Amino acid sequence: MAVPKGLVAVLAGDGIGPEVMAATREVCTAVEKAYGFQLEWKEGLVGGAAIDARAKALPDETVDLCRSAQAVLFGSVGGPKWESLPPNEQPERAALLPLRKIFGLYANLRPAVLYPELVGCSPLRPDRVAGGFDVLVVRELTGGLYFGKPKETVKTAQGERAVDSMVYETHEIERVTQVAFRAAAGRKKRVTLVDKANVLETSLLWRKVVKGIAAQHPAITLDFIYVDNAAMQLVREPGRFDVLLCENLFGDIISDEAAAVAGSLGMLPSASLGQGSFGLYEPAGGSAPDIAGKGIANPLAQILSVALMLEISFSSPEAARAIREAVAGVIRDGWRTADIVAPGEKSVGTRDIAKEIARRIASGRGKG
Ligand code: NAD
């Protein structure tokens, strides 16, 4: 098998971003040594840190760095210091959204995993989530209501009229559906399309296109669920789902709901993908200014984002599996950061848990 080579753009950002990224890099080093990778990691400025240093949340040199990379490992951006800037100049809007646009990132993958040992972290009743769950939300990211035209507010005789348009074309549905089916092939082989086909034209097109693609993947089971029922079933029995495929707005809401029922934001990675193997990988949470600088943030979402990156952008499923198994192992053995600690239990710091994961990977205990 070819040894993964290439450049990773590392954009740590603000708040807990740099401390979590530094801890994550220790895990990366262990994986590189264990698997003989030759990856180059180059840091770039982004978010509030870039505003302070370069007067821009996404400086041109950072975009150039990302263009020359196979993948972007993103931390988190934003914080109180930059909240008084005009909305379009604030770190999240001025860095993350342009990155998605520049690189045509049309598919967002958000795995929501509840480990059996962390059932107590879920807001759901333990009997609803007994044994934990593993749901992957695949969200279309560049179409639908957020971008469809017309999108406007006009004056009328009675006041004003506002319009958003949910628009989808076949090719937009096809490409994200292929991502969902590929992901399902490495999981429980089931895709559920979340839609509102009883009232929406766009949902009828989604069903037609998705059924066509399902015919190319006979090993994957396809079923359908209305979005209102999906929202309800996610809080009744999240473990019944494998891959949930959603258009943009439905995916925005459903992926946050799946994250909420999984417990801590500090555990959830994500990937945003475009054409080819390029991707942007980041934790689902933000810059957590309330705990920044204390060394207590949970680095698992960032570490698990590296697993997604190695699997998708560097075709290295074994290394990804080693990371996931090492993470599951530390959880099983009682390592807990403050966000997932039970009352009376002892918590460890960001660096401690990352070092332990790195140690397990280096000693082969992360391997399958
Ligand atoms: P947040 O996700 O930063 O924090 C919400 C809560 O979750 C906080 O209590 C925080 O301590 C906790 N949390 C988040 N990640 C954690 C981790 N890894 N370990 C332990 N606890 C964790 O959301 P917020 O407070 O609404 O936003 C704070 C800032 O982050 C804002 O400036 C916002 O714009 C920005 N933000 C950035 C991104 C991004 O970079 N992708 C995403 C969301 C929010």
GROMACS .gro file of C-alpha atoms and ligand atoms in nm:
model
  412
    1MET     CA    1   0.000   0.000   0.000
    2ALA     CA    2   0.126   0.353  -0.090
    3VAL     CA    3   0.258   0.561   0.198
    4PRO     CA    4   0.043   0.873   0.247
    5LYS     CA    5   0.238   1.185   0.150
    6GLY     CA    6   0.142   1.546   0.121
    7LEU     CA    7   0.072   1.873   0.290
    8VAL     CA    8  -0.179   1.945   0.565
    9ALA     CA    9  -0.271   2.309   0.629
   10VAL     CA   10  -0.308   2.350   1.005
   11LEU     CA   11  -0.531   2.641   1.102
   12ALA     CA   12  -0.559   2.640   1.481
   13GLY     CA   13  -0.752   2.968   1.516
   14ASP     CA   14  -0.871   3.114   1.846
   15GLY     CA   15  -0.980   3.025   2.198
   16ILE     CA   16  -0.920   2.656   2.271
   17GLY     CA   17  -0.810   2.607   1.906
   18PRO     CA   18  -0.431   2.640   1.960
   19GLU     CA   19  -0.412   2.431   2.280
   20VAL     CA   20  -0.632   2.157   2.134
   21MET     CA   21  -0.433   2.161   1.808
   22ALA     CA   22  -0.100   2.136   1.993
   23ALA     CA   23  -0.227   1.829   2.182
   24THR     CA   24  -0.365   1.679   1.860
   25ARG     CA   25  -0.030   1.718   1.685
   26GLU     CA   26   0.122   1.479   1.943
   27VAL     CA   27  -0.125   1.216   1.826
   28CYS     CA   28  -0.042   1.297   1.461
   29THR     CA   29   0.328   1.244   1.531
   30ALA     CA   30   0.259   0.905   1.688
   31VAL     CA   31   0.042   0.801   1.391
   32GLU     CA   32   0.305   0.916   1.142
   33LYS     CA   33   0.574   0.713   1.315
   34ALA     CA   34   0.354   0.405   1.356
   35TYR     CA   35   0.241   0.405   0.992
   36GLY     CA   36   0.545   0.557   0.818
   37PHE     CA   37   0.359   0.860   0.681
   38GLN     CA   38   0.547   1.150   0.528
   39LEU     CA   39   0.303   1.431   0.587
   40GLU     CA   40   0.409   1.794   0.603
   41TRP     CA   41   0.215   2.009   0.850
   42LYS     CA   42   0.220   2.384   0.785
   43GLU     CA   43   0.050   2.634   1.013
   44GLY     CA   44  -0.154   2.928   0.887
   45LEU     CA   45  -0.329   3.220   1.051
   46VAL     CA   46  -0.709   3.224   1.061
   47GLY     CA   47  -0.994   3.389   1.251
   48GLY     CA   48  -0.939   3.644   1.526
   49ALA     CA   49  -0.567   3.563   1.538
   50ALA     CA   50  -0.543   3.658   1.170
   51ILE     CA   51  -0.749   3.974   1.222
   52ASP     CA   52  -0.503   4.081   1.492
   53ALA     CA   53  -0.194   4.000   1.285
   54ARG     CA   54  -0.310   4.071   0.926
   55ALA     CA   55  -0.635   4.271   0.965
   56LYS     CA   56  -0.825   3.990   0.785
   57ALA     CA   57  -0.988   3.671   0.915
   58LEU     CA   58  -0.876   3.475   0.609
   59PRO     CA   59  -0.552   3.627   0.475
   60ASP     CA   60  -0.451   3.551   0.114
   61GLU     CA   61  -0.141   3.363   0.234
   62THR     CA   62  -0.369   3.125   0.430
   63VAL     CA   63  -0.586   3.064   0.122
   64ASP     CA   64  -0.267   2.994  -0.079
   65LEU     CA   65  -0.150   2.752   0.189
   66CYS     CA   66  -0.485   2.568   0.174
   67ARG     CA   67  -0.472   2.559  -0.206
   68SER     CA   68  -0.137   2.383  -0.195
   69ALA     CA   69  -0.257   2.131   0.067
   70GLN     CA   70  -0.441   1.799   0.036
   71ALA     CA   71  -0.641   1.877   0.348
   72VAL     CA   72  -0.710   2.151   0.600
   73LEU     CA   73  -0.711   2.070   0.970
   74PHE     CA   74  -0.915   2.352   1.119
   75GLY     CA   75  -0.940   2.437   1.490
   76SER     CA   76  -1.202   2.691   1.585
   77VAL     CA   77  -1.241   3.065   1.543
   78GLY     CA   78  -1.408   3.356   1.718
   79GLY     CA   79  -1.442   3.498   2.065
   80PRO     CA   80  -1.558   3.804   2.260
   81LYS     CA   81  -1.265   4.015   2.139
   82TRP     CA   82  -1.399   4.022   1.782
   83GLU     CA   83  -1.774   4.020   1.849
   84SER     CA   84  -1.813   4.396   1.805
   85LEU     CA   85  -1.683   4.383   1.445
   86PRO     CA   86  -1.940   4.417   1.164
   87PRO     CA   87  -2.104   4.073   1.110
   88ASN     CA   88  -1.932   4.016   0.774
   89GLU     CA   89  -1.589   4.072   0.929
   90GLN     CA   90  -1.639   3.844   1.229
   91PRO     CA   91  -1.408   3.542   1.238
   92GLU     CA   92  -1.659   3.261   1.172
   93ARG     CA   93  -1.838   3.434   0.889
   94ALA     CA   94  -1.526   3.587   0.734
   95ALA     CA   95  -1.308   3.275   0.752
   96LEU     CA   96  -1.509   2.955   0.750
   97LEU     CA   97  -1.780   3.046   0.500
   98PRO     CA   98  -1.532   3.178   0.237
   99LEU     CA   99  -1.318   2.864   0.282
  100ARG     CA  100  -1.624   2.647   0.210
  101LYS     CA  101  -1.701   2.859  -0.095
  102ILE     CA  102  -1.347   2.881  -0.236
  103PHE     CA  103  -1.298   2.504  -0.213
  104GLY     CA  104  -1.651   2.409  -0.324
  105LEU     CA  105  -1.714   2.204  -0.010
  106TYR     CA  106  -2.061   2.067  -0.081
  107ALA     CA  107  -2.085   1.772   0.159
  108ASN     CA  108  -2.064   1.797   0.536
  109LEU     CA  109  -2.014   1.478   0.737
  110ARG     CA  110  -2.099   1.493   1.105
  111PRO     CA  111  -2.065   1.165   1.293
  112ALA     CA  112  -2.250   1.169   1.626
  113VAL     CA  113  -2.119   0.888   1.843
  114LEU     CA  114  -2.221   0.814   2.199
  115TYR     CA  115  -1.976   0.570   2.360
  116PRO     CA  116  -2.144   0.312   2.585
  117GLU     CA  117  -1.937   0.435   2.884
  118LEU     CA  118  -2.064   0.792   2.833
  119VAL     CA  119  -2.436   0.718   2.822
  120GLY     CA  120  -2.470   0.943   3.128
  121CYS     CA  121  -2.351   1.246   2.919
  122SER     CA  122  -2.651   1.222   2.687
  123PRO     CA  123  -2.953   1.431   2.782
  124LEU     CA  124  -3.167   1.131   2.681
  125ARG     CA  125  -3.298   0.873   2.928
  126PRO     CA  126  -3.037   0.595   2.968
  127ASP     CA  127  -3.277   0.327   2.842
  128ARG     CA  128  -3.318   0.521   2.514
  129VAL     CA  129  -2.942   0.518   2.448
  130ALA     CA  130  -2.834   0.199   2.626
  131GLY     CA  131  -2.517   0.070   2.458
  132GLY     CA  132  -2.455   0.407   2.291
  133PHE     CA  133  -2.505   0.487   1.921
  134ASP     CA  134  -2.319   0.586   1.606
  135VAL     CA  135  -2.510   0.803   1.357
  136LEU     CA  136  -2.357   0.986   1.060
  137VAL     CA  137  -2.535   1.294   0.927
  138VAL     CA  138  -2.439   1.381   0.567
  139ARG     CA  139  -2.556   1.735   0.495
  140GLU     CA  140  -2.567   1.908   0.156
  141LEU     CA  141  -2.380   2.231   0.219
  142THR     CA  142  -2.397   2.464  -0.081
  143GLY     CA  143  -2.757   2.453  -0.209
  144GLY     CA  144  -3.118   2.470  -0.096
  145LEU     CA  145  -3.284   2.752   0.094
  146TYR     CA  146  -2.958   2.916   0.202
  147PHE     CA  147  -2.849   3.000  -0.152
  148GLY     CA  148  -3.158   2.962  -0.381
  149LYS     CA  149  -3.277   3.265  -0.581
  150PRO     CA  150  -3.494   3.467  -0.551
  151LYS     CA  151  -3.385   3.558  -0.201
  152GLU     CA  152  -3.519   3.901  -0.117
  153THR     CA  153  -3.742   4.126   0.090
  154VAL     CA  154  -3.973   4.361  -0.103
  155LYS     CA  155  -4.214   4.632   0.010
  156THR     CA  156  -4.583   4.559  -0.040
  157ALA     CA  157  -4.899   4.761   0.017
  158GLN     CA  158  -4.945   4.579   0.349
  159GLY     CA  159  -4.584   4.589   0.467
  160GLU     CA  160  -4.303   4.367   0.342
  161ARG     CA  161  -4.273   4.027   0.175
  162ALA     CA  162  -3.967   3.808   0.226
  163VAL     CA  163  -3.875   3.514   0.005
  164ASP     CA  164  -3.620   3.234   0.035
  165SER     CA  165  -3.612   2.971  -0.239
  166MET     CA  166  -3.538   2.604  -0.195
  167VAL     CA  167  -3.373   2.510  -0.523
  168TYR     CA  168  -3.190   2.190  -0.611
  169GLU     CA  169  -3.057   2.054  -0.938
  170THR     CA  170  -2.995   1.688  -1.014
  171HIS     CA  171  -2.615   1.715  -1.010
  172GLU     CA  172  -2.613   1.881  -0.666
  173ILE     CA  173  -2.814   1.593  -0.523
  174GLU     CA  174  -2.612   1.326  -0.704
  175ARG     CA  175  -2.270   1.430  -0.576
  176VAL     CA  176  -2.365   1.448  -0.206
  177THR     CA  177  -2.565   1.124  -0.235
  178GLN     CA  178  -2.255   0.946  -0.367
  179VAL     CA  179  -2.067   1.069  -0.058
  180ALA     CA  180  -2.342   0.927   0.168
  181PHE     CA  181  -2.345   0.588  -0.006
  182ARG     CA  182  -1.966   0.562   0.003
  183ALA     CA  183  -1.974   0.639   0.376
  184ALA     CA  184  -2.252   0.384   0.437
  185ALA     CA  185  -2.045   0.113   0.263
  186GLY     CA  186  -1.790   0.134   0.547
  187ARG     CA  187  -2.059   0.135   0.817
  188LYS     CA  188  -2.389  -0.048   0.871
  189LYS     CA  189  -2.480  -0.012   0.502
  190ARG     CA  190  -2.798   0.185   0.546
  191VAL     CA  191  -2.886   0.532   0.410
  192THR     CA  192  -3.199   0.712   0.524
  193LEU     CA  193  -3.302   1.011   0.313
  194VAL     CA  194  -3.450   1.285   0.535
  195ASP     CA  195  -3.702   1.488   0.337
  196LYS     CA  196  -4.050   1.633   0.324
  197ALA     CA  197  -4.171   1.460   0.010
  198ASN     CA  198  -4.535   1.497   0.112
  199VAL     CA  199  -4.518   1.874   0.050
  200LEU     CA  200  -4.193   1.981  -0.120
  201GLU     CA  201  -4.113   1.957  -0.492
  202THR     CA  202  -3.741   1.954  -0.414
  203SER     CA  203  -3.794   1.649  -0.190
  204LEU     CA  204  -3.958   1.463  -0.481
  205LEU     CA  205  -3.651   1.532  -0.693
  206TRP     CA  206  -3.424   1.420  -0.407
  207ARG     CA  207  -3.617   1.091  -0.380
  208LYS     CA  208  -3.597   1.029  -0.755
  209VAL     CA  209  -3.224   1.102  -0.780
  210VAL     CA  210  -3.132   0.917  -0.461
  211LYS     CA  211  -3.328   0.607  -0.573
  212GLY     CA  212  -3.134   0.614  -0.903
  213ILE     CA  213  -2.803   0.621  -0.719
  214ALA     CA  214  -2.915   0.350  -0.477
  215ALA     CA  215  -2.952   0.119  -0.778
  216GLN     CA  216  -2.573   0.151  -0.829
  217HIS     CA  217  -2.513   0.037  -0.469
  218PRO     CA  218  -2.706  -0.289  -0.424
  219ALA     CA  219  -2.531  -0.366  -0.092
  220ILE     CA  220  -2.673  -0.052   0.070
  221THR     CA  221  -3.030  -0.035   0.199
  222LEU     CA  222  -3.214   0.290   0.129
  223ASP     CA  223  -3.516   0.416   0.317
  224PHE     CA  224  -3.695   0.747   0.364
  225ILE     CA  225  -3.818   0.951   0.657
  226TYR     CA  226  -3.997   1.285   0.678
  227VAL     CA  227  -3.785   1.544   0.856
  228ASP     CA  228  -4.037   1.602   1.137
  229ASN     CA  229  -4.044   1.229   1.211
  230ALA     CA  230  -3.660   1.214   1.191
  231ALA     CA  231  -3.636   1.488   1.455
  232MET     CA  232  -3.870   1.287   1.678
  233GLN     CA  233  -3.702   0.948   1.622
  234LEU     CA  234  -3.359   1.097   1.700
  235VAL     CA  235  -3.471   1.167   2.055
  236ARG     CA  236  -3.668   0.842   2.090
  237GLU     CA  237  -3.419   0.593   1.950
  238PRO     CA  238  -3.109   0.746   1.784
  239GLY     CA  239  -2.946   0.402   1.753
  240ARG     CA  240  -3.196   0.300   1.483
  241PHE     CA  241  -3.015   0.517   1.226
  242ASP     CA  242  -2.690   0.465   1.035
  243VAL     CA  243  -2.640   0.738   0.770
  244LEU     CA  244  -2.891   1.025   0.754
  245LEU     CA  245  -2.873   1.207   0.419
  246CYS     CA  246  -3.016   1.560   0.437
  247GLU     CA  247  -3.057   1.868   0.220
  248ASN     CA  248  -2.895   2.183   0.362
  249LEU     CA  249  -3.155   2.323   0.607
  250PHE     CA  250  -3.275   1.984   0.731
  251GLY     CA  251  -2.912   1.877   0.778
  252ASP     CA  252  -2.828   2.193   0.971
  253ILE     CA  253  -3.099   2.117   1.225
  254ILE     CA  254  -3.073   1.737   1.232
  255SER     CA  255  -2.692   1.739   1.272
  256ASP     CA  256  -2.715   1.973   1.572
  257GLU     CA  257  -2.986   1.757   1.724
  258ALA     CA  258  -2.775   1.443   1.672
  259ALA     CA  259  -2.478   1.623   1.834
  260ALA     CA  260  -2.692   1.728   2.129
  261VAL     CA  261  -2.817   1.376   2.201
  262ALA     CA  262  -2.458   1.245   2.177
  263GLY     CA  263  -2.358   1.448   2.483
  264SER     CA  264  -2.048   1.669   2.467
  265LEU     CA  265  -1.954   1.901   2.181
  266GLY     CA  266  -1.592   1.822   2.260
  267MET     CA  267  -1.630   1.469   2.120
  268LEU     CA  268  -1.766   1.535   1.771
  269PRO     CA  269  -1.553   1.571   1.458
  270SER     CA  270  -1.667   1.684   1.114
  271ALA     CA  271  -1.552   1.681   0.753
  272SER     CA  272  -1.648   1.914   0.469
  273LEU     CA  273  -1.575   1.768   0.128
  274GLY     CA  274  -1.567   1.885  -0.232
  275GLN     CA  275  -1.453   1.723  -0.555
  276GLY     CA  276  -1.166   1.479  -0.527
  277SER     CA  277  -1.004   1.396  -0.198
  278PHE     CA  278  -0.959   1.750  -0.063
  279GLY     CA  279  -1.137   1.818   0.264
  280LEU     CA  280  -1.161   2.050   0.561
  281TYR     CA  281  -1.172   1.875   0.898
  282GLU     CA  282  -1.278   2.043   1.222
  283PRO     CA  283  -1.440   1.984   1.559
  284ALA     CA  284  -1.816   2.045   1.572
  285GLY     CA  285  -1.778   2.289   1.863
  286GLY     CA  286  -1.653   2.647   1.866
  287SER     CA  287  -1.363   2.827   2.034
  288ALA     CA  288  -1.510   2.781   2.387
  289PRO     CA  289  -1.379   3.113   2.529
  290ASP     CA  290  -1.516   3.016   2.873
  291ILE     CA  291  -1.246   2.749   2.914
  292ALA     CA  292  -0.973   2.875   2.676
  293GLY     CA  293  -0.620   2.883   2.817
  294LYS     CA  294  -0.704   2.651   3.109
  295GLY     CA  295  -0.575   2.332   2.948
  296ILE     CA  296  -0.902   2.150   3.020
  297ALA     CA  297  -1.069   2.144   2.675
  298ASN     CA  298  -1.158   1.806   2.531
  299PRO     CA  299  -0.929   1.740   2.229
  300LEU     CA  300  -1.114   1.426   2.112
  301ALA     CA  301  -1.324   1.605   1.847
  302GLN     CA  302  -1.005   1.745   1.691
  303ILE     CA  303  -0.823   1.411   1.719
  304LEU     CA  304  -1.118   1.228   1.563
  305SER     CA  305  -1.117   1.491   1.285
  306VAL     CA  306  -0.763   1.374   1.206
  307ALA     CA  307  -0.900   1.019   1.177
  308LEU     CA  308  -1.160   1.138   0.926
  309MET     CA  309  -0.887   1.327   0.737
  310LEU     CA  310  -0.654   1.027   0.715
  311GLU     CA  311  -0.939   0.807   0.598
  312ILE     CA  312  -1.088   1.042   0.339
  313SER     CA  313  -0.808   1.269   0.213
  314PHE     CA  314  -0.517   1.027   0.258
  315SER     CA  315  -0.692   0.689   0.199
  316SER     CA  316  -0.554   0.548   0.523
  317PRO     CA  317  -0.837   0.358   0.691
  318GLU     CA  318  -0.598   0.159   0.913
  319ALA     CA  319  -0.448   0.471   1.069
  320ALA     CA  320  -0.798   0.617   1.112
  321ARG     CA  321  -0.910   0.298   1.282
  322ALA     CA  322  -0.607   0.305   1.513
  323ILE     CA  323  -0.697   0.658   1.626
  324ARG     CA  324  -1.062   0.567   1.683
  325GLU     CA  325  -0.970   0.254   1.874
  326ALA     CA  326  -0.722   0.444   2.091
  327VAL     CA  327  -0.993   0.705   2.164
  328ALA     CA  328  -1.249   0.435   2.247
  329GLY     CA  329  -0.983   0.268   2.465
  330VAL     CA  330  -0.910   0.575   2.677
  331ILE     CA  331  -1.282   0.631   2.725
  332ARG     CA  332  -1.328   0.267   2.825
  333ASP     CA  333  -1.039   0.297   3.072
  334GLY     CA  334  -1.191   0.598   3.244
  335TRP     CA  335  -0.992   0.893   3.102
  336ARG     CA  336  -1.225   1.195   3.123
  337THR     CA  337  -1.184   1.565   3.048
  338ALA     CA  338  -1.394   1.805   3.255
  339ASP     CA  339  -1.683   1.817   3.003
  340ILE     CA  340  -1.750   1.442   3.026
  341VAL     CA  341  -1.657   1.368   3.386
  342ALA     CA  342  -1.923   1.223   3.615
  343PRO     CA  343  -1.975   1.379   3.959
  344GLY     CA  344  -1.707   1.252   4.198
  345GLU     CA  345  -1.478   1.130   3.914
  346LYS     CA  346  -1.130   1.278   3.854
  347SER     CA  347  -1.075   1.469   3.530
  348VAL     CA  348  -0.758   1.499   3.320
  349GLY     CA  349  -0.629   1.786   3.104
  350THR     CA  350  -0.622   1.835   2.726
  351ARG     CA  351  -0.258   1.731   2.699
  352ASP     CA  352  -0.287   1.429   2.932
  353ILE     CA  353  -0.557   1.253   2.734
  354ALA     CA  354  -0.389   1.332   2.398
  355LYS     CA  355  -0.054   1.199   2.527
  356GLU     CA  356  -0.223   0.878   2.641
  357ILE     CA  357  -0.384   0.832   2.298
  358ALA     CA  358  -0.046   0.897   2.130
  359ARG     CA  359   0.120   0.647   2.368
  360ARG     CA  360  -0.136   0.378   2.285
  361ILE     CA  361  -0.095   0.432   1.911
  362ALA     CA  362   0.285   0.423   1.943
  363SER     CA  363   0.270   0.096   2.138
  364GLY     CA  364   0.036  -0.060   1.882
  365ARG     CA  365  -0.261  -0.065   2.118
  366GLY     CA  366  -0.455   0.161   1.882
  367LYS     CA  367  -0.424  -0.092   1.603
  368GLY     CA  368  -0.713  -0.322   1.521
  369NAD     P1  369  -1.879   2.677   2.172
  369NAD     O1  370  -1.898   2.552   2.094
  369NAD     O2  371  -1.747   2.744   2.161
  369NAD     O3  372  -1.906   2.648   2.329
  369NAD     C1  373  -2.031   2.599   2.377
  369NAD     C2  374  -2.005   2.522   2.509
  369NAD     O4  375  -1.942   2.396   2.477
  369NAD     C3  376  -1.912   2.596   2.603
  369NAD     O5  377  -1.953   2.576   2.736
  369NAD     C4  378  -1.778   2.530   2.580
  369NAD     O6  379  -1.691   2.534   2.692
  369NAD     C5  380  -1.818   2.387   2.544
  369NAD     N1  381  -1.719   2.324   2.454
  369NAD     C6  382  -1.706   2.344   2.321
  369NAD     N2  383  -1.602   2.274   2.275
  369NAD     C7  384  -1.549   2.210   2.382
  369NAD     C8  385  -1.438   2.122   2.399
  369NAD     N3  386  -1.360   2.086   2.297
  369NAD     N4  387  -1.412   2.075   2.524
  369NAD     C9  388  -1.489   2.108   2.627
  369NAD     N5  389  -1.596   2.190   2.619
  369NAD    C10  390  -1.624   2.240   2.496
  369NAD     O7  391  -1.998   2.775   2.128
  369NAD     P2  392  -2.024   2.927   2.166
  369NAD     O8  393  -1.991   2.952   2.309
  369NAD     O9  394  -2.160   2.953   2.116
  369NAD    O10  395  -1.925   3.010   2.074
  369NAD    C11  396  -1.799   3.061   2.119
  369NAD    C12  397  -1.725   3.121   2.000
  369NAD    O11  398  -1.697   3.017   1.905
  369NAD    C13  399  -1.807   3.227   1.925
  369NAD    O12  400  -1.720   3.331   1.889
  369NAD    C14  401  -1.856   3.154   1.802
  369NAD    O13  402  -1.875   3.240   1.692
  369NAD    C15  403  -1.743   3.059   1.777
  369NAD     N6  404  -1.778   2.938   1.702
  369NAD    C16  405  -1.688   2.896   1.612
  369NAD    C17  406  -1.712   2.779   1.541
  369NAD    C18  407  -1.608   2.733   1.445
  369NAD    O14  408  -1.495   2.779   1.451
  369NAD     N7  409  -1.639   2.639   1.358
  369NAD    C19  410  -1.828   2.706   1.562
  369NAD    C20  411  -1.919   2.750   1.659
  369NAD    C21  412  -1.893   2.867   1.730
   0.00000   0.00000   0.00000
